[in-house]
């Protein structure tokens, strides 16, 4: 037993070191870089959609459109799209790149590496956030490693996609919420953090309107915390005035400008959409003609499903089963781009099945130990993470269920949609398992080892490499040779390698 205790202590010590954190971050970047340099443009997750709109904005200095741009029908109602800020911002590095090269391959690869930078920044911010829970740094590091070994993570990070910018903005919003709550515990009203959070929340909603449920959850959390602390801090208005006076003049000016700009952009796009079309993201046909909207891939897909709907699909239990399967599949699968007609390859055996076992065990463990975990660690932060994750996932399920009712098909179910809230959930499950096995170090060490090995043995970038083929790659002999070498050397050692359509 002492020997096992020693091994566990060594493992915990290794996971806690800063070197291990740098290893995890480097692992993310290297995996994503491999895919960015291998995968031909466009890759599967709407890369041509984002790059196409980036090019539109590159010839348009303003983020506003008075009408539908020319040659933009394939992108839907661009002028009223609430999720536009990523494309607008990315148009500026695109403009600079066009000054030095007209080679689209070079431009795409550089923009992909900017996206890897966004995702890496999100990982850095999420680590800071998770450490605020006061959970063991070893468990935080283990959770980060599990996260970057999910096949969908490097595949998304390697692409031109707005989800990569959303990730650091979600972490930043949660960090600012934590800072505001910490000040409340010290009987201070942190107006600076509150206004910074407002600006970040408004802008993040314009990067991707799916941030709105997170914004709602954060707002609700702050309101509850203010109500809980009302006796300690007093009435709201005097605290706002006092907190504002404590901010330096330069910061005050910056905050006013930030709130005006972010608020104006939010009202112009999402506010107007809600008032005019009764939705933050109105259907394309409410803005443009049906004939025009038929050029937009996701719209015509759903339109055809509605026309050809043969069953009255409305059972939420049946749909929930499809939803869980779809989320799991599209977290661990591999997918080619439009040039391959979105060729789909199934998850590899060990990471795919291992994740199901680990997730189920972690969920049960959290249900059994939630009270102790919430009491032992930083309860407000854990509640914040839990409320945000539940609210966001709930809104996601409802939105996709409503689409299911309309089309009769489980459409737009993608594992990447859960990434903004997945890291906190992984940490809670890992922590719960560690708590229940705290008296059994041998079991704890075994679970940790199995978790890492099952995900590493075919997970991460290996899923892309082992499931891809030449049609997925740039037309480059070095790229093909590198991927073929890994396939030939590692492929035979990975269970399920010979069956590319398993689980489909």
mmCIF file of C-alpha atoms in Angstrom, residues 111-335:
data_model
loop_
_atom_site.group_PDB
_atom_site.id
_atom_site.type_symbol
_atom_site.label_atom_id
_atom_site.label_comp_id
_atom_site.label_asym_id
_atom_site.label_seq_id
_atom_site.Cartn_x
_atom_site.Cartn_y
_atom_site.Cartn_z
ATOM 1 C CA UNK A 111 -5.718 32.458 -40.364
ATOM 2 C CA UNK A 112 -5.932 28.924 -39.013
ATOM 3 C CA UNK A 113 -2.916 29.566 -36.796
ATOM 4 C CA UNK A 114 -4.568 32.730 -35.482
ATOM 5 C CA UNK A 115 -7.514 30.520 -34.527
ATOM 6 C CA UNK A 116 -5.171 28.100 -32.766
ATOM 7 C CA UNK A 117 -3.957 31.120 -30.811
ATOM 8 C CA UNK A 118 -7.550 31.984 -29.848
ATOM 9 C CA UNK A 119 -8.193 28.449 -28.630
ATOM 10 C CA UNK A 120 -4.902 28.293 -26.718
ATOM 11 C CA UNK A 121 -5.767 31.606 -25.032
ATOM 12 C CA UNK A 122 -9.095 30.056 -24.033
ATOM 13 C CA UNK A 123 -7.279 27.137 -22.453
ATOM 14 C CA UNK A 124 -5.011 29.528 -20.498
ATOM 15 C CA UNK A 125 -8.002 31.516 -19.211
ATOM 16 C CA UNK A 126 -9.992 28.400 -18.345
ATOM 17 C CA UNK A 127 -7.068 27.073 -16.328
ATOM 18 C CA UNK A 128 -7.005 30.307 -14.324
ATOM 19 C CA UNK A 129 -10.747 29.999 -13.810
ATOM 20 C CA UNK A 130 -10.663 26.349 -12.733
ATOM 21 C CA UNK A 131 -7.898 27.034 -10.232
ATOM 22 C CA UNK A 132 -10.244 29.553 -8.562
ATOM 23 C CA UNK A 133 -12.364 26.596 -7.460
ATOM 24 C CA UNK A 134 -9.528 25.654 -5.030
ATOM 25 C CA UNK A 135 -9.685 22.123 -6.377
ATOM 26 C CA UNK A 136 -6.298 20.410 -6.451
ATOM 27 C CA UNK A 137 -4.075 21.761 -9.275
ATOM 28 C CA UNK A 138 -3.356 18.117 -10.121
ATOM 29 C CA UNK A 139 -7.044 17.496 -10.847
ATOM 30 C CA UNK A 140 -7.247 20.721 -12.865
ATOM 31 C CA UNK A 141 -4.261 19.593 -14.944
ATOM 32 C CA UNK A 142 -5.778 16.140 -15.440
ATOM 33 C CA UNK A 143 -9.036 17.733 -16.616
ATOM 34 C CA UNK A 144 -7.162 19.938 -19.099
ATOM 35 C CA UNK A 145 -5.305 16.908 -20.464
ATOM 36 C CA UNK A 146 -8.556 14.977 -20.899
ATOM 37 C CA UNK A 147 -10.031 17.969 -22.717
ATOM 38 C CA UNK A 148 -7.221 18.345 -25.267
ATOM 39 C CA UNK A 149 -7.314 14.587 -25.975
ATOM 40 C CA UNK A 150 -10.917 14.825 -27.196
ATOM 41 C CA UNK A 151 -10.695 14.458 -31.003
ATOM 42 C CA UNK A 152 -13.038 17.386 -31.630
ATOM 43 C CA UNK A 153 -10.769 19.823 -29.748
ATOM 44 C CA UNK A 154 -7.723 19.933 -32.069
ATOM 45 C CA UNK A 155 -9.986 19.517 -35.120
ATOM 46 C CA UNK A 156 -11.945 22.653 -34.199
ATOM 47 C CA UNK A 157 -8.921 24.654 -33.034
ATOM 48 C CA UNK A 158 -7.244 24.089 -36.429
ATOM 49 C CA UNK A 159 -10.043 25.734 -38.413
ATOM 50 C CA UNK A 160 -11.287 29.200 -39.289
ATOM 51 C CA UNK A 161 -14.326 29.159 -37.016
ATOM 52 C CA UNK A 162 -15.974 31.590 -34.585
ATOM 53 C CA UNK A 163 -16.134 28.947 -31.830
ATOM 54 C CA UNK A 164 -12.387 29.435 -31.347
ATOM 55 C CA UNK A 165 -12.844 33.083 -30.352
ATOM 56 C CA UNK A 166 -15.913 32.309 -28.265
ATOM 57 C CA UNK A 167 -13.969 29.968 -25.962
ATOM 58 C CA UNK A 168 -11.629 32.606 -24.426
ATOM 59 C CA UNK A 169 -14.509 35.092 -24.189
ATOM 60 C CA UNK A 170 -16.573 32.591 -22.163
ATOM 61 C CA UNK A 171 -13.640 32.013 -19.806
ATOM 62 C CA UNK A 172 -12.987 35.768 -19.505
ATOM 63 C CA UNK A 173 -16.644 36.477 -18.704
ATOM 64 C CA UNK A 174 -16.619 33.819 -15.986
ATOM 65 C CA UNK A 175 -13.346 35.156 -14.541
ATOM 66 C CA UNK A 176 -14.806 38.671 -14.346
ATOM 67 C CA UNK A 177 -17.918 37.263 -12.672
ATOM 68 C CA UNK A 178 -15.704 35.528 -10.125
ATOM 69 C CA UNK A 179 -13.752 38.756 -9.499
ATOM 70 C CA UNK A 180 -16.999 40.675 -8.910
ATOM 71 C CA UNK A 181 -18.277 37.976 -6.547
ATOM 72 C CA UNK A 182 -14.982 37.931 -4.632
ATOM 73 C CA UNK A 183 -15.316 41.669 -4.062
ATOM 74 C CA UNK A 184 -18.886 41.151 -2.812
ATOM 75 C CA UNK A 185 -17.591 38.661 -0.248
ATOM 76 C CA UNK A 186 -15.218 41.396 0.933
ATOM 77 C CA UNK A 187 -18.190 43.830 1.123
ATOM 78 C CA UNK A 188 -16.953 45.800 -1.905
ATOM 79 C CA UNK A 189 -18.902 46.638 -5.050
ATOM 80 C CA UNK A 190 -16.494 46.147 -7.946
ATOM 81 C CA UNK A 191 -17.969 48.418 -10.628
ATOM 82 C CA UNK A 192 -14.872 48.013 -12.801
ATOM 83 C CA UNK A 193 -15.300 44.240 -13.110
ATOM 84 C CA UNK A 194 -19.059 44.587 -13.540
ATOM 85 C CA UNK A 195 -18.744 46.995 -16.476
ATOM 86 C CA UNK A 196 -15.919 44.991 -18.022
ATOM 87 C CA UNK A 197 -18.172 41.945 -17.792
ATOM 88 C CA UNK A 198 -20.979 43.870 -19.497
ATOM 89 C CA UNK A 199 -18.706 44.822 -22.396
ATOM 90 C CA UNK A 200 -17.330 41.291 -22.768
ATOM 91 C CA UNK A 201 -20.825 39.799 -22.597
ATOM 92 C CA UNK A 202 -22.241 42.125 -25.245
ATOM 93 C CA UNK A 203 -19.332 41.532 -27.619
ATOM 94 C CA UNK A 204 -19.258 37.754 -27.033
ATOM 95 C CA UNK A 205 -22.952 37.623 -27.976
ATOM 96 C CA UNK A 206 -22.004 39.177 -31.328
ATOM 97 C CA UNK A 207 -19.201 36.686 -31.886
ATOM 98 C CA UNK A 208 -21.790 33.917 -31.535
ATOM 99 C CA UNK A 209 -25.319 34.511 -30.353
ATOM 100 C CA UNK A 210 -25.210 31.133 -28.565
ATOM 101 C CA UNK A 211 -23.403 33.062 -25.798
ATOM 102 C CA UNK A 212 -26.736 34.650 -24.831
ATOM 103 C CA UNK A 213 -27.801 31.746 -22.529
ATOM 104 C CA UNK A 214 -24.438 32.019 -20.762
ATOM 105 C CA UNK A 215 -24.993 35.773 -20.420
ATOM 106 C CA UNK A 216 -28.433 35.087 -18.928
ATOM 107 C CA UNK A 217 -26.990 32.548 -16.467
ATOM 108 C CA UNK A 218 -24.226 34.956 -15.379
ATOM 109 C CA UNK A 219 -26.755 37.760 -14.919
ATOM 110 C CA UNK A 220 -28.987 35.510 -12.836
ATOM 111 C CA UNK A 221 -26.020 34.410 -10.715
ATOM 112 C CA UNK A 222 -25.029 38.034 -10.011
ATOM 113 C CA UNK A 223 -28.600 38.986 -9.094
ATOM 114 C CA UNK A 224 -28.843 36.080 -6.644
ATOM 115 C CA UNK A 225 -25.480 36.944 -5.099
ATOM 116 C CA UNK A 226 -26.469 40.610 -4.723
ATOM 117 C CA UNK A 227 -29.669 39.547 -2.990
ATOM 118 C CA UNK A 228 -27.716 37.230 -0.673
ATOM 119 C CA UNK A 229 -25.244 40.024 0.196
ATOM 120 C CA UNK A 230 -27.722 42.919 0.411
ATOM 121 C CA UNK A 231 -27.389 43.242 4.190
ATOM 122 C CA UNK A 232 -23.610 43.350 3.984
ATOM 123 C CA UNK A 233 -23.254 45.826 1.116
ATOM 124 C CA UNK A 234 -26.415 47.914 1.466
ATOM 125 C CA UNK A 235 -28.510 49.438 -1.328
ATOM 126 C CA UNK A 236 -27.428 49.232 -4.950
ATOM 127 C CA UNK A 237 -27.252 52.850 -6.112
ATOM 128 C CA UNK A 238 -24.890 54.190 -3.416
ATOM 129 C CA UNK A 239 -22.600 51.239 -4.037
ATOM 130 C CA UNK A 240 -22.580 51.935 -7.761
ATOM 131 C CA UNK A 241 -21.642 55.569 -7.156
ATOM 132 C CA UNK A 242 -18.960 54.688 -4.628
ATOM 133 C CA UNK A 243 -17.511 51.961 -6.862
ATOM 134 C CA UNK A 244 -17.466 54.321 -9.854
ATOM 135 C CA UNK A 245 -15.589 56.971 -7.887
ATOM 136 C CA UNK A 246 -12.865 54.473 -7.006
ATOM 137 C CA UNK A 247 -12.052 53.944 -10.684
ATOM 138 C CA UNK A 248 -9.358 56.144 -12.226
ATOM 139 C CA UNK A 249 -10.343 58.805 -14.753
ATOM 140 C CA UNK A 250 -8.685 56.995 -17.678
ATOM 141 C CA UNK A 251 -10.436 53.732 -16.828
ATOM 142 C CA UNK A 252 -13.768 55.576 -16.512
ATOM 143 C CA UNK A 253 -13.398 57.027 -19.996
ATOM 144 C CA UNK A 254 -12.397 53.648 -21.404
ATOM 145 C CA UNK A 255 -15.362 51.931 -19.759
ATOM 146 C CA UNK A 256 -17.835 54.526 -21.033
ATOM 147 C CA UNK A 257 -16.497 54.167 -24.566
ATOM 148 C CA UNK A 258 -16.521 50.372 -24.275
ATOM 149 C CA UNK A 259 -20.117 50.233 -23.013
ATOM 150 C CA UNK A 260 -21.330 52.668 -25.690
ATOM 151 C CA UNK A 261 -19.589 50.823 -28.533
ATOM 152 C CA UNK A 262 -20.493 47.317 -27.352
ATOM 153 C CA UNK A 263 -24.039 48.358 -26.455
ATOM 154 C CA UNK A 264 -24.521 50.119 -29.777
ATOM 155 C CA UNK A 265 -23.310 47.103 -31.763
ATOM 156 C CA UNK A 266 -25.530 44.803 -29.697
ATOM 157 C CA UNK A 267 -28.640 46.944 -30.168
ATOM 158 C CA UNK A 268 -27.970 47.465 -33.887
ATOM 159 C CA UNK A 269 -27.847 43.743 -34.593
ATOM 160 C CA UNK A 270 -29.487 41.627 -31.866
ATOM 161 C CA UNK A 271 -31.763 44.304 -30.400
ATOM 162 C CA UNK A 272 -33.118 45.257 -33.819
ATOM 163 C CA UNK A 273 -33.583 41.594 -34.759
ATOM 164 C CA UNK A 274 -35.642 40.964 -31.638
ATOM 165 C CA UNK A 275 -37.817 44.050 -32.173
ATOM 166 C CA UNK A 276 -38.318 43.542 -35.910
ATOM 167 C CA UNK A 277 -38.261 39.768 -36.312
ATOM 168 C CA UNK A 278 -38.944 38.598 -32.721
ATOM 169 C CA UNK A 279 -35.750 36.538 -32.614
ATOM 170 C CA UNK A 280 -32.051 37.336 -32.062
ATOM 171 C CA UNK A 281 -31.270 35.087 -35.052
ATOM 172 C CA UNK A 282 -34.278 35.296 -37.399
ATOM 173 C CA UNK A 283 -34.928 32.738 -40.098
ATOM 174 C CA UNK A 284 -33.361 33.651 -43.430
ATOM 175 C CA UNK A 285 -36.763 33.710 -45.190
ATOM 176 C CA UNK A 286 -38.016 36.443 -42.848
ATOM 177 C CA UNK A 287 -35.340 38.759 -44.193
ATOM 178 C CA UNK A 288 -34.691 37.553 -47.754
ATOM 179 C CA UNK A 289 -36.847 35.787 -50.329
ATOM 180 C CA UNK A 290 -37.235 32.025 -50.262
ATOM 181 C CA UNK A 291 -35.460 31.799 -53.628
ATOM 182 C CA UNK A 292 -32.481 33.701 -52.231
ATOM 183 C CA UNK A 293 -32.370 31.612 -49.061
ATOM 184 C CA UNK A 294 -32.260 28.409 -51.116
ATOM 185 C CA UNK A 295 -28.635 29.278 -51.871
ATOM 186 C CA UNK A 296 -27.815 28.952 -48.141
ATOM 187 C CA UNK A 297 -26.891 25.333 -47.326
ATOM 188 C CA UNK A 298 -28.217 24.937 -43.739
ATOM 189 C CA UNK A 299 -31.466 26.719 -44.640
ATOM 190 C CA UNK A 300 -32.260 24.646 -47.735
ATOM 191 C CA UNK A 301 -31.391 21.452 -45.808
ATOM 192 C CA UNK A 302 -33.982 22.213 -43.140
ATOM 193 C CA UNK A 303 -36.436 23.506 -45.759
ATOM 194 C CA UNK A 304 -36.274 20.219 -47.655
ATOM 195 C CA UNK A 305 -36.642 18.223 -44.449
ATOM 196 C CA UNK A 306 -39.811 20.182 -43.644
ATOM 197 C CA UNK A 307 -41.251 19.608 -47.131
ATOM 198 C CA UNK A 308 -40.526 15.891 -46.999
ATOM 199 C CA UNK A 309 -41.434 15.300 -43.381
ATOM 200 C CA UNK A 310 -43.262 11.980 -43.254
ATOM 201 C CA UNK A 311 -43.505 11.332 -39.515
ATOM 202 C CA UNK A 312 -44.741 13.427 -36.647
ATOM 203 C CA UNK A 313 -41.450 13.332 -34.738
ATOM 204 C CA UNK A 314 -42.176 14.843 -31.343
ATOM 205 C CA UNK A 315 -41.064 12.392 -28.661
ATOM 206 C CA UNK A 316 -38.559 14.180 -26.380
ATOM 207 C CA UNK A 317 -37.234 10.892 -24.967
ATOM 208 C CA UNK A 318 -36.489 9.487 -28.407
ATOM 209 C CA UNK A 319 -34.905 12.767 -29.394
ATOM 210 C CA UNK A 320 -32.810 12.895 -26.215
ATOM 211 C CA UNK A 321 -31.371 9.476 -27.054
ATOM 212 C CA UNK A 322 -30.492 10.716 -30.535
ATOM 213 C CA UNK A 323 -29.080 13.909 -29.017
ATOM 214 C CA UNK A 324 -26.716 12.107 -26.643
ATOM 215 C CA UNK A 325 -25.605 9.754 -29.395
ATOM 216 C CA UNK A 326 -25.036 12.663 -31.790
ATOM 217 C CA UNK A 327 -23.082 14.673 -29.229
ATOM 218 C CA UNK A 328 -20.890 11.679 -28.393
ATOM 219 C CA UNK A 329 -20.370 10.682 -32.019
ATOM 220 C CA UNK A 330 -19.453 14.193 -33.166
ATOM 221 C CA UNK A 331 -17.022 14.646 -30.304
ATOM 222 C CA UNK A 332 -15.032 11.544 -31.225
ATOM 223 C CA UNK A 333 -15.517 11.146 -34.979
ATOM 224 C CA UNK A 334 -13.488 12.395 -37.938
ATOM 225 C CA UNK A 335 -15.004 14.369 -40.785
#
